[in-house]
Amino acid sequence: MVSAPGRVNLIGEHIDYHGLAVLPMALRRRIRVAFRPRADNRIRAVSAGYGMREFDWTPELSPAPAGDWENYLRAAAQAVSREWGAGVGVDAAVISDLPAAAGLASSSALMVAFTLALLGANRRRATFEELMEALPEGEQFVGTRGGGMDHAASLASREGCASLIEFDPIGLRAIRVPEDWGFLVAHCLKMAEKSGAAREAYNARRAAGAAALARLGAASFRALLGGGGSVGGCWQADAPAPQGCPLVASLVGQTLSSVNLTSDERNAFEHVTSEARRVSAAVSAMERGDAALFGRLLLESHASLRDVLQVSCPELDRLVDAAMQSGALGARLTGAGFGGCAVVFAAKRDMPAVRQGLAARFYSKTPVVDPDTQMIDAEPGPGALHMEMP
Ligand code: GLA
């Protein structure tokens, strides 16, 4: 048996794919895969509610029809064969208590768990760094050009901690979540289908950011922001004028307006650079236990995702407003957006009131019968590599 958790991203949205640092934490909800090695190369997996899938594990697999969960099994098999070579197949059963299409990275958790199952069946050991070479690349097989945040958080998070994930080279620093801080994940009731229409919108944001960078003649956002990208970079927390980053300062000031960017490119640039600064500020706020500042940064992040990058939706915006009216210190959409969940941050002692407030202000105006099914207490749990297996 192997298992991999979902994640909630606390801050750092739509920037991992530009190589900038992000701050998610692993949830206690996870995908479990019970497996038995086979003697041949057949992969068979069954999942309650999703049916059975089977195929031969050959070195070059082609995708199943778009939207089919078999694609995540194929993506895992493909990732393993690229990095370690194909091997014997498995008979597997997949169970999950992680809601799908909610922005909680259930698809990445499935891919992580199934990859670990295939490696386990073939008695292969892999390091975090090796897995991070294979997994994000492998998921592109499914058609979404995501970043590496979800896989890194699902693999290597630590109990009780958020994960500051940096890229190029991949690294994860555990940041202890203060004992009296609470997080809630609440669904806005609009599904965020990663493999559906939202996929193109997501890929378009990524392309706009990359195009802005190319037009500005910069090698990467990290180079632009001064090395560390966010944490350790020159554009640090609480520093309104990025003095150490003359390029960014002048770009944000005047130069940007003279560069011929489309409005989508300009928006992507503005969101990405400001979000990188917020991640840096949020990490120091968490380390100092400054809950008021942390909450404010979540709200600023949501405003940028809503107004600048434009990946929110009216349902998510109403949910965030309802959370703030209910005593939260901050709230924002989490994950790719276009539906799915918001993360709500409050003092732990205020969480019951925030929950009740959301039930009254948001869910009572919807057809939801039991609001408790739409809200998950987000306790920071361990990643797949740090789990005690039964
Ligand atoms: C999805 C992707 C992540 C990340 C977020 C947006 O969840 O899988 O890699 O890009 O969107 O922050």
XYZ file of C-alpha atoms and ligand atoms in Angstrom:
402
model
C 0.000 0.000 0.000
C 1.234 3.464 -0.807
C -0.504 6.763 -0.326
C -0.097 10.380 -1.367
C -1.906 13.415 0.047
C -3.600 16.303 -1.709
C -2.411 19.802 -0.970
C -3.784 23.210 -0.322
C -1.716 26.061 -1.662
C -1.489 28.802 0.961
C 0.118 31.366 -1.311
C 2.110 31.547 -4.552
C -0.474 30.928 -7.274
C 0.273 30.612 -10.982
C 3.989 31.144 -10.447
C 5.434 27.630 -9.908
C 5.490 27.036 -13.651
C 7.699 30.124 -13.965
C 10.179 28.603 -11.515
C 9.179 30.844 -8.579
C 8.799 29.712 -4.967
C 5.381 28.700 -3.582
C 3.987 27.852 -0.130
C 1.517 24.929 -0.079
C 0.903 22.390 2.677
C -0.084 18.730 2.410
C -3.568 17.788 3.616
C -4.489 14.746 5.673
C -6.840 13.689 2.856
C -5.077 11.330 0.489
C -5.199 8.783 -2.292
C -4.269 5.242 -1.318
C -3.184 2.549 -3.741
C -3.131 -1.102 -2.683
C -1.156 -3.073 -5.243
C 0.219 -6.507 -6.078
C 2.979 -6.992 -8.685
C 2.040 -9.111 -11.694
C 4.249 -11.447 -13.680
C 3.498 -9.654 -16.985
C 3.353 -5.987 -18.064
C -0.404 -5.537 -17.625
C -1.594 -2.646 -15.442
C -5.069 -3.113 -13.950
C -6.591 -0.643 -11.541
C -10.016 -0.329 -10.041
C -11.443 2.670 -8.237
C -14.829 2.957 -6.549
C -17.012 5.229 -8.648
C -14.564 5.405 -11.552
C -14.558 1.790 -12.714
C -11.752 -0.475 -13.846
C -9.004 0.363 -16.341
C -6.332 -1.852 -17.870
C -3.577 -1.585 -20.430
C -0.176 -3.062 -21.302
C 2.767 -1.117 -19.925
C 4.929 -0.495 -22.968
C 7.754 2.079 -23.135
C 5.750 4.488 -25.323
C 2.138 4.881 -24.252
C -0.437 7.015 -26.007
C -3.128 8.908 -24.090
C -6.601 7.488 -23.372
C -9.555 9.772 -24.303
C -9.314 13.244 -22.688
C -10.798 13.426 -19.192
C -10.494 9.677 -18.497
C -8.799 8.847 -15.181
C -6.778 6.176 -16.967
C -4.608 9.033 -18.244
C -3.128 9.520 -14.770
C -2.248 5.810 -14.597
C -0.687 6.062 -18.046
C 1.144 9.259 -17.063
C 2.607 7.476 -14.008
C 3.667 4.474 -16.094
C 5.193 6.743 -18.721
C 7.071 8.769 -16.074
C 8.494 5.575 -14.556
C 9.552 4.136 -17.906
C 11.233 7.413 -18.983
C 13.277 7.623 -15.786
C 13.765 3.984 -14.739
C 12.479 1.806 -17.591
C 9.200 -0.125 -17.852
C 8.750 -3.163 -15.637
C 6.154 -5.617 -14.379
C 2.577 -4.369 -14.098
C 0.248 -4.382 -11.095
C -3.230 -5.279 -9.968
C -4.265 -2.243 -7.972
C -7.169 -0.760 -6.047
C -7.382 3.003 -5.628
C -9.288 4.653 -2.802
C -9.523 8.317 -1.970
C -11.021 10.698 0.552
C -9.798 13.674 -1.449
C -12.444 15.534 -3.460
C -11.739 15.582 -7.220
C -11.712 18.744 -9.359
C -11.575 20.953 -6.283
C -8.149 22.493 -6.792
C -6.661 20.205 -4.115
C -4.357 18.383 -6.543
C -6.162 15.044 -6.462
C -4.842 14.216 -9.934
C -1.229 14.837 -8.890
C -1.798 12.797 -5.711
C -3.102 9.938 -7.869
C -0.103 10.182 -10.129
C 2.326 10.317 -7.191
C 0.691 7.332 -5.474
C 0.507 5.262 -8.657
C 4.118 6.066 -9.528
C 5.204 4.913 -6.057
C 3.127 1.740 -6.513
C 4.803 0.934 -9.844
C 8.241 1.630 -8.369
C 7.380 -0.517 -5.329
C 6.163 -3.393 -7.506
C 9.482 -3.280 -9.335
C 11.561 -2.887 -6.153
C 12.987 0.400 -7.292
C 13.902 3.185 -4.920
C 13.744 6.790 -5.982
C 14.819 10.003 -4.302
C 12.677 13.127 -4.017
C 14.877 14.818 -6.634
C 14.523 11.909 -9.081
C 10.778 11.799 -8.589
C 10.600 15.538 -9.187
C 12.448 15.053 -12.490
C 9.912 12.481 -13.617
C 6.517 13.521 -12.233
C 5.752 17.073 -13.426
C 7.121 16.161 -16.843
C 4.976 13.042 -16.884
C 1.791 14.903 -16.049
C 2.162 16.980 -19.194
C 1.221 13.727 -20.870
C -2.279 14.504 -19.618
C -2.264 17.851 -21.403
C -1.874 20.369 -18.601
C 1.442 22.134 -18.486
C 1.423 22.520 -14.700
C 4.356 23.310 -12.460
C 5.940 21.077 -9.842
C 4.223 22.425 -6.722
C 1.614 19.691 -6.332
C 3.992 16.764 -6.693
C 6.609 18.287 -4.395
C 4.051 19.045 -1.670
C 2.457 15.610 -1.973
C 5.832 13.859 -1.791
C 7.889 15.697 0.770
C 5.767 17.855 3.102
C 6.344 17.503 6.833
C 3.758 17.000 9.539
C 2.714 20.309 11.119
C 4.468 22.383 8.477
C 3.831 24.295 5.311
C 6.306 23.642 2.487
C 8.298 26.392 0.886
C 9.066 24.878 -2.492
C 11.765 26.323 -4.691
C 12.683 25.216 -8.201
C 15.853 24.947 -10.296
C 17.175 23.208 -8.303
C 14.176 21.677 -6.575
C 14.149 22.178 -2.825
C 11.613 22.066 -0.026
C 11.925 23.900 3.274
C 9.448 22.986 6.011
C 8.012 26.088 7.716
C 6.274 25.308 10.998
C 2.657 26.486 11.064
C 1.993 28.332 14.352
C -0.126 26.169 16.698
C -2.945 28.683 16.929
C -3.341 29.215 13.167
C -6.212 27.397 11.450
C -6.975 26.734 7.790
C -10.186 25.628 6.174
C -10.714 24.598 2.571
C -14.167 25.501 1.281
C -15.649 24.541 -2.073
C -17.340 27.278 -4.111
C -19.600 24.636 -5.757
C -18.346 25.322 -9.245
C -16.225 22.419 -10.451
C -12.708 23.201 -11.645
C -12.175 20.549 -14.281
C -8.454 20.590 -14.914
C -8.773 18.480 -18.027
C -11.750 20.407 -19.416
C -12.244 24.015 -20.583
C -10.171 25.411 -17.706
C -7.153 23.652 -19.162
C -6.849 26.047 -22.082
C -7.359 29.080 -19.889
C -4.656 27.797 -17.517
C -2.208 27.123 -20.338
C -2.940 30.581 -21.787
C -1.884 32.278 -18.506
C 1.343 30.358 -18.540
C 1.996 31.237 -22.188
C 1.265 34.949 -21.550
C 3.805 35.076 -18.705
C 6.432 33.336 -20.825
C 5.740 35.664 -23.765
C 6.083 38.748 -21.527
C 9.426 37.456 -20.327
C 10.628 36.841 -23.877
C 9.624 40.329 -25.024
C 11.458 41.834 -22.086
C 14.521 39.863 -23.074
C 14.880 38.181 -19.673
C 15.999 34.574 -19.249
C 13.612 33.826 -16.360
C 11.475 35.504 -13.748
C 14.038 34.477 -11.189
C 16.774 36.265 -13.050
C 14.519 39.287 -13.335
C 13.627 39.285 -9.662
C 17.204 38.863 -8.607
C 18.321 35.302 -8.089
C 16.163 33.716 -5.426
C 12.982 34.694 -7.200
C 11.156 35.294 -3.981
C 12.754 33.985 -0.846
C 16.391 34.974 -0.725
C 15.913 37.102 -3.813
C 16.530 40.794 -3.755
C 12.878 41.691 -3.899
C 12.211 40.949 -0.281
C 9.304 41.007 2.079
C 8.126 44.397 3.248
C 10.380 46.146 0.747
C 8.081 48.243 -1.412
C 10.846 49.500 -3.690
C 12.864 46.588 -5.032
C 16.096 48.544 -4.878
C 18.374 45.602 -5.408
C 16.453 44.785 -8.566
C 16.883 47.835 -10.780
C 15.491 45.938 -13.734
C 12.228 45.116 -11.989
C 12.024 48.585 -10.485
C 12.323 50.266 -13.829
C 10.116 47.736 -15.592
C 7.361 48.144 -13.080
C 7.850 51.892 -13.169
C 8.180 53.236 -16.674
C 9.927 50.813 -18.980
C 7.113 48.279 -18.913
C 4.708 50.764 -20.466
C 7.063 51.362 -23.377
C 7.505 47.632 -24.099
C 4.982 46.368 -26.536
C 3.130 43.819 -24.381
C -0.411 42.664 -25.016
C -2.752 43.271 -22.098
C -2.703 39.539 -21.247
C 1.092 39.574 -21.149
C 1.161 42.715 -19.020
C -1.353 41.222 -16.595
C 0.547 37.956 -16.325
C 3.777 39.858 -15.694
C 2.191 42.036 -13.033
C 0.573 39.110 -11.242
C 3.660 36.897 -11.307
C 6.080 39.525 -10.023
C 3.760 40.762 -7.272
C 2.825 37.226 -6.189
C 6.511 36.304 -5.843
C 6.916 39.212 -3.428
C 3.862 38.099 -1.463
C 5.246 34.574 -1.029
C 8.430 35.980 0.416
C 6.493 38.252 2.772
C 4.141 35.417 3.778
C 7.017 33.107 4.718
C 8.490 35.678 7.067
C 5.011 36.450 8.458
C 4.527 32.739 9.212
C 7.960 32.453 10.784
C 7.257 35.499 12.978
C 3.689 34.369 13.762
C 2.277 37.589 12.270
C -1.243 36.366 11.513
C -2.639 39.775 10.532
C 0.002 40.276 7.836
C -0.321 36.682 6.604
C -4.085 37.153 6.219
C -3.649 40.435 4.376
C -1.265 38.821 1.919
C -3.790 36.060 1.158
C -6.386 38.703 0.358
C -3.973 40.638 -1.837
C -3.165 37.420 -3.663
C -6.855 36.779 -4.298
C -7.370 40.329 -5.563
C -4.495 39.908 -8.015
C -5.795 36.519 -9.218
C -9.278 38.008 -9.620
C -8.520 41.399 -11.159
C -5.138 41.047 -12.804
C -4.591 37.427 -13.890
C -8.367 36.898 -14.061
C -8.565 33.260 -13.000
C -11.274 33.600 -10.332
C -15.040 33.308 -10.807
C -18.031 34.995 -9.101
C -18.617 31.941 -6.876
C -15.053 32.010 -5.509
C -15.215 35.778 -4.997
C -18.455 35.473 -3.024
C -16.964 32.659 -0.940
C -13.901 34.762 -0.083
C -16.137 37.721 0.872
C -18.345 35.477 3.018
C -15.262 34.127 4.812
C -14.033 37.632 5.596
C -17.453 38.678 6.884
C -17.397 35.590 9.122
C -14.218 36.493 11.004
C -11.453 35.069 8.802
C -8.103 36.864 8.727
C -7.615 36.091 5.051
C -8.945 33.944 2.213
C -8.147 33.311 -1.409
C -8.790 30.911 -4.238
C -6.390 27.979 -4.118
C -5.044 25.974 -7.054
C -5.546 26.853 -10.677
C -8.824 28.739 -10.088
C -11.824 28.892 -12.466
C -13.834 27.164 -9.711
C -12.882 24.701 -6.993
C -11.862 25.763 -3.508
C -10.814 28.737 -1.471
C -8.415 28.492 1.450
C -9.664 30.329 4.512
C -7.270 31.420 7.256
C -8.344 32.280 10.813
C -7.214 31.976 14.386
C -7.940 28.361 15.389
C -10.261 29.478 18.165
C -12.359 31.441 15.631
C -12.700 28.559 13.158
C -16.066 27.241 14.437
C -17.564 30.724 14.025
C -16.046 31.069 10.546
C -17.539 27.719 9.544
C -20.961 28.729 10.837
C -20.674 32.079 9.105
C -19.870 30.407 5.782
C -22.804 28.042 6.187
C -25.153 30.975 6.788
C -23.707 33.523 4.367
C -22.653 31.290 1.462
C -24.043 27.752 1.543
C -27.559 28.673 2.715
C -27.995 30.519 -0.597
C -27.151 27.373 -2.594
C -28.853 23.971 -3.022
C -26.304 22.393 -0.652
C -28.008 20.347 2.032
C -25.083 19.823 4.371
C -22.457 22.605 4.277
C -20.084 20.462 6.345
C -19.497 18.265 3.299
C -18.143 21.320 1.457
C -15.661 22.436 4.117
C -12.515 20.550 5.089
C -10.327 21.357 8.077
C -6.887 21.684 6.578
C -4.374 20.284 9.070
C -0.803 20.137 7.775
C 0.006 16.456 7.233
C 3.079 14.537 6.022
C 3.916 13.845 2.382
C 4.114 10.383 0.818
C 7.834 10.026 1.523
C 7.368 10.762 5.233
C 4.350 8.560 5.904
C 4.277 5.683 8.331
C 2.685 2.913 6.286
C 0.355 0.442 7.991
C -2.420 23.817 -10.744
C -1.051 23.251 -11.128
C 0.044 23.799 -10.215
C -0.024 25.319 -10.152
C -1.439 25.804 -9.842
C -1.573 27.300 -9.895
O -2.809 23.347 -9.499
O -1.075 21.847 -11.058
O 1.301 23.347 -10.649
O 0.456 25.879 -11.336
O -2.378 25.229 -10.732
O -0.783 27.893 -8.916
